[in-house]
Amino acid sequence: MQFSYIFTFVSTSLALLNVALSSPIVNTSIVITEAEFDYWLATTDAELTFIGDTAKSHNPLAAHDTRATYCSKRTVNVCGESCTVYQGGVACLNAPNTNCLAATNNVGFCDRSGCGDSCQLSTCAFRLDDVFCYTPGTRSINVPP
């Protein structure tokens, strides 16, 4: 009787553990840490264009600034080729041909220029490598306060 109870308990525990380990953990935010952002900048082979207040890029007093990278090409799960790196405050960034995006604060990615019409705020339906989000159809990026 005790053997049957122990066997049932162990097999049920293993089944639950298998379900827990096989269930994906989905991060739907495009917000990344400063360390993740710096690591990507240091290791990417993408062609980078810097805009905004790049003089403050390593100033600890600029911690409230948003840093965002948006790129024109996605190959499998990698974002790259030609990317723009922004650092600064409130802005509407013209971002035609954007296919993927990552930012250190909440930003909106919009399907029209001028940050108008439909903007999605910091949610990611399809996560790419290096903490980027696949954002096809993005034409502008709204950096709020």
mmCIF file of C-alpha atoms in Angstrom:
data_model
loop_
_atom_site.group_PDB
_atom_site.id
_atom_site.type_symbol
_atom_site.label_atom_id
_atom_site.label_comp_id
_atom_site.label_asym_id
_atom_site.label_seq_id
_atom_site.Cartn_x
_atom_site.Cartn_y
_atom_site.Cartn_z
ATOM 1 C CA MET A 1 0.000 0.000 0.000
ATOM 2 C CA GLN A 2 2.731 2.497 0.939
ATOM 3 C CA PHE A 3 4.688 1.572 -2.202
ATOM 4 C CA SER A 4 1.638 2.411 -4.337
ATOM 5 C CA TYR A 5 1.242 5.764 -2.561
ATOM 6 C CA ILE A 6 4.932 6.669 -2.977
ATOM 7 C CA PHE A 7 4.937 5.589 -6.637
ATOM 8 C CA THR A 8 1.844 7.721 -7.353
ATOM 9 C CA PHE A 9 3.330 10.713 -5.540
ATOM 10 C CA VAL A 10 6.682 10.475 -7.362
ATOM 11 C CA SER A 11 5.145 9.971 -10.805
ATOM 12 C CA THR A 12 2.722 12.885 -10.298
ATOM 13 C CA SER A 13 5.569 15.136 -9.103
ATOM 14 C CA LEU A 14 7.690 14.254 -12.128
ATOM 15 C CA ALA A 15 4.794 14.935 -14.477
ATOM 16 C CA LEU A 16 4.194 18.369 -12.925
ATOM 17 C CA LEU A 17 7.897 19.184 -13.070
ATOM 18 C CA ASN A 18 7.988 18.239 -16.745
ATOM 19 C CA VAL A 19 5.066 20.581 -17.513
ATOM 20 C CA ALA A 20 6.691 23.440 -15.572
ATOM 21 C CA LEU A 21 10.040 23.011 -17.317
ATOM 22 C CA SER A 22 8.553 22.724 -20.785
ATOM 23 C CA SER A 23 6.315 25.786 -20.513
ATOM 24 C CA PRO A 24 7.962 28.801 -22.148
ATOM 25 C CA ILE A 25 8.484 31.965 -20.148
ATOM 26 C CA VAL A 26 7.343 34.812 -22.360
ATOM 27 C CA ASN A 27 8.706 38.299 -21.836
ATOM 28 C CA THR A 28 6.400 40.575 -23.782
ATOM 29 C CA SER A 29 8.170 43.823 -22.976
ATOM 30 C CA ILE A 30 10.657 45.535 -25.261
ATOM 31 C CA VAL A 31 12.262 47.249 -22.250
ATOM 32 C CA ILE A 32 15.821 46.039 -21.621
ATOM 33 C CA THR A 33 18.387 46.865 -18.978
ATOM 34 C CA GLU A 34 21.249 49.320 -19.469
ATOM 35 C CA ALA A 35 23.662 46.369 -19.157
ATOM 36 C CA GLU A 36 21.874 44.434 -21.924
ATOM 37 C CA PHE A 37 21.904 47.552 -24.093
ATOM 38 C CA ASP A 38 25.628 48.147 -23.515
ATOM 39 C CA TYR A 39 26.444 44.489 -24.172
ATOM 40 C CA TRP A 40 24.616 44.544 -27.492
ATOM 41 C CA LEU A 41 26.401 47.766 -28.530
ATOM 42 C CA ALA A 42 29.782 46.243 -27.642
ATOM 43 C CA THR A 43 29.197 42.973 -29.510
ATOM 44 C CA THR A 44 27.119 43.823 -32.572
ATOM 45 C CA ASP A 45 28.502 43.868 -36.079
ATOM 46 C CA ALA A 46 25.650 46.096 -37.286
ATOM 47 C CA GLU A 47 26.352 49.476 -38.871
ATOM 48 C CA LEU A 48 25.382 51.977 -36.158
ATOM 49 C CA THR A 49 24.199 55.571 -36.506
ATOM 50 C CA PHE A 50 24.006 57.541 -33.242
ATOM 51 C CA ILE A 51 21.401 60.285 -32.771
ATOM 52 C CA GLY A 52 20.140 62.334 -29.857
ATOM 53 C CA ASP A 53 22.305 63.406 -26.953
ATOM 54 C CA THR A 54 25.168 60.941 -27.350
ATOM 55 C CA ALA A 55 27.445 63.097 -25.187
ATOM 56 C CA LYS A 56 25.510 61.892 -22.148
ATOM 57 C CA SER A 57 25.828 58.195 -23.025
ATOM 58 C CA HIS A 58 27.990 57.349 -20.009
ATOM 59 C CA ASN A 59 26.885 60.113 -17.673
ATOM 60 C CA PRO A 60 25.154 58.614 -14.598
ATOM 61 C CA LEU A 61 23.073 61.784 -14.253
ATOM 62 C CA ALA A 62 21.447 60.943 -17.590
ATOM 63 C CA ALA A 63 19.890 57.763 -16.179
ATOM 64 C CA HIS A 64 16.386 59.073 -16.824
ATOM 65 C CA ASP A 65 17.099 59.280 -20.554
ATOM 66 C CA THR A 66 15.788 56.608 -22.865
ATOM 67 C CA ARG A 67 18.159 54.649 -25.040
ATOM 68 C CA ALA A 68 16.638 52.895 -28.040
ATOM 69 C CA THR A 69 18.058 50.924 -30.938
ATOM 70 C CA TYR A 70 16.029 50.217 -34.026
ATOM 71 C CA CYS A 71 17.237 48.273 -37.024
ATOM 72 C CA SER A 72 16.227 47.706 -40.614
ATOM 73 C CA LYS A 73 16.803 43.999 -40.965
ATOM 74 C CA ARG A 74 15.886 40.791 -39.217
ATOM 75 C CA THR A 75 17.660 37.597 -40.228
ATOM 76 C CA VAL A 76 16.115 34.568 -38.529
ATOM 77 C CA ASN A 77 16.129 35.766 -34.869
ATOM 78 C CA VAL A 78 18.878 38.370 -35.164
ATOM 79 C CA CYS A 79 18.260 42.094 -35.470
ATOM 80 C CA GLY A 80 20.902 44.075 -37.285
ATOM 81 C CA GLU A 81 22.470 45.288 -40.528
ATOM 82 C CA SER A 82 21.810 49.035 -40.291
ATOM 83 C CA CYS A 83 20.716 50.302 -36.869
ATOM 84 C CA THR A 84 20.046 53.689 -35.290
ATOM 85 C CA VAL A 85 20.896 54.256 -31.623
ATOM 86 C CA TYR A 86 19.008 57.042 -29.841
ATOM 87 C CA GLN A 87 19.647 58.543 -26.427
ATOM 88 C CA GLY A 88 17.570 61.360 -25.006
ATOM 89 C CA GLY A 89 14.256 62.439 -23.614
ATOM 90 C CA VAL A 90 10.824 62.977 -25.102
ATOM 91 C CA ALA A 91 10.884 62.648 -28.873
ATOM 92 C CA CYS A 92 9.148 61.330 -31.949
ATOM 93 C CA LEU A 93 11.771 59.435 -33.943
ATOM 94 C CA ASN A 94 11.329 59.036 -37.659
ATOM 95 C CA ALA A 95 12.034 55.320 -38.157
ATOM 96 C CA PRO A 96 11.028 54.104 -41.633
ATOM 97 C CA ASN A 97 12.004 50.542 -42.581
ATOM 98 C CA THR A 98 12.294 49.502 -38.920
ATOM 99 C CA ASN A 99 11.913 45.777 -38.383
ATOM 100 C CA CYS A 100 13.158 45.354 -34.823
ATOM 101 C CA LEU A 101 13.589 47.460 -31.734
ATOM 102 C CA ALA A 102 14.895 47.493 -28.144
ATOM 103 C CA ALA A 103 14.768 50.293 -25.556
ATOM 104 C CA THR A 104 15.714 50.962 -21.942
ATOM 105 C CA ASN A 105 12.335 52.568 -21.124
ATOM 106 C CA ASN A 106 8.808 52.277 -22.405
ATOM 107 C CA VAL A 107 8.472 53.536 -25.966
ATOM 108 C CA GLY A 108 5.707 53.332 -28.520
ATOM 109 C CA PHE A 109 6.290 51.978 -31.998
ATOM 110 C CA CYS A 110 3.910 53.404 -34.575
ATOM 111 C CA ASP A 111 2.771 52.310 -38.023
ATOM 112 C CA ARG A 112 2.732 55.906 -39.339
ATOM 113 C CA SER A 113 5.324 58.669 -39.423
ATOM 114 C CA GLY A 114 4.950 61.491 -36.915
ATOM 115 C CA CYS A 115 4.004 59.097 -34.093
ATOM 116 C CA GLY A 116 0.399 59.190 -35.211
ATOM 117 C CA ASP A 117 -2.356 56.672 -35.825
ATOM 118 C CA SER A 118 -1.712 53.273 -34.272
ATOM 119 C CA CYS A 119 1.125 53.007 -31.731
ATOM 120 C CA GLN A 120 1.926 49.926 -29.671
ATOM 121 C CA LEU A 121 3.399 50.696 -26.248
ATOM 122 C CA SER A 122 6.275 48.442 -25.217
ATOM 123 C CA THR A 123 4.717 45.079 -25.919
ATOM 124 C CA CYS A 124 6.394 42.426 -27.975
ATOM 125 C CA ALA A 125 4.588 39.621 -29.747
ATOM 126 C CA PHE A 126 7.767 38.051 -31.131
ATOM 127 C CA ARG A 127 11.030 38.222 -29.179
ATOM 128 C CA LEU A 128 14.323 38.077 -31.116
ATOM 129 C CA ASP A 129 17.839 37.276 -29.907
ATOM 130 C CA ASP A 130 19.714 39.878 -27.871
ATOM 131 C CA VAL A 131 16.476 41.126 -26.278
ATOM 132 C CA PHE A 132 15.117 42.744 -29.434
ATOM 133 C CA CYS A 133 11.499 42.690 -30.509
ATOM 134 C CA TYR A 134 10.311 42.060 -34.056
ATOM 135 C CA THR A 135 8.325 45.189 -35.017
ATOM 136 C CA PRO A 136 7.654 45.061 -38.771
ATOM 137 C CA GLY A 137 5.799 48.032 -40.193
ATOM 138 C CA THR A 138 7.206 50.501 -37.677
ATOM 139 C CA ARG A 139 7.480 53.995 -39.205
ATOM 140 C CA SER A 140 8.084 56.105 -36.076
ATOM 141 C CA ILE A 141 8.943 55.652 -32.396
ATOM 142 C CA ASN A 142 7.336 57.693 -29.613
ATOM 143 C CA VAL A 143 9.667 58.292 -26.668
ATOM 144 C CA PRO A 144 7.429 59.543 -23.827
ATOM 145 C CA PRO A 145 8.539 61.414 -20.689
#
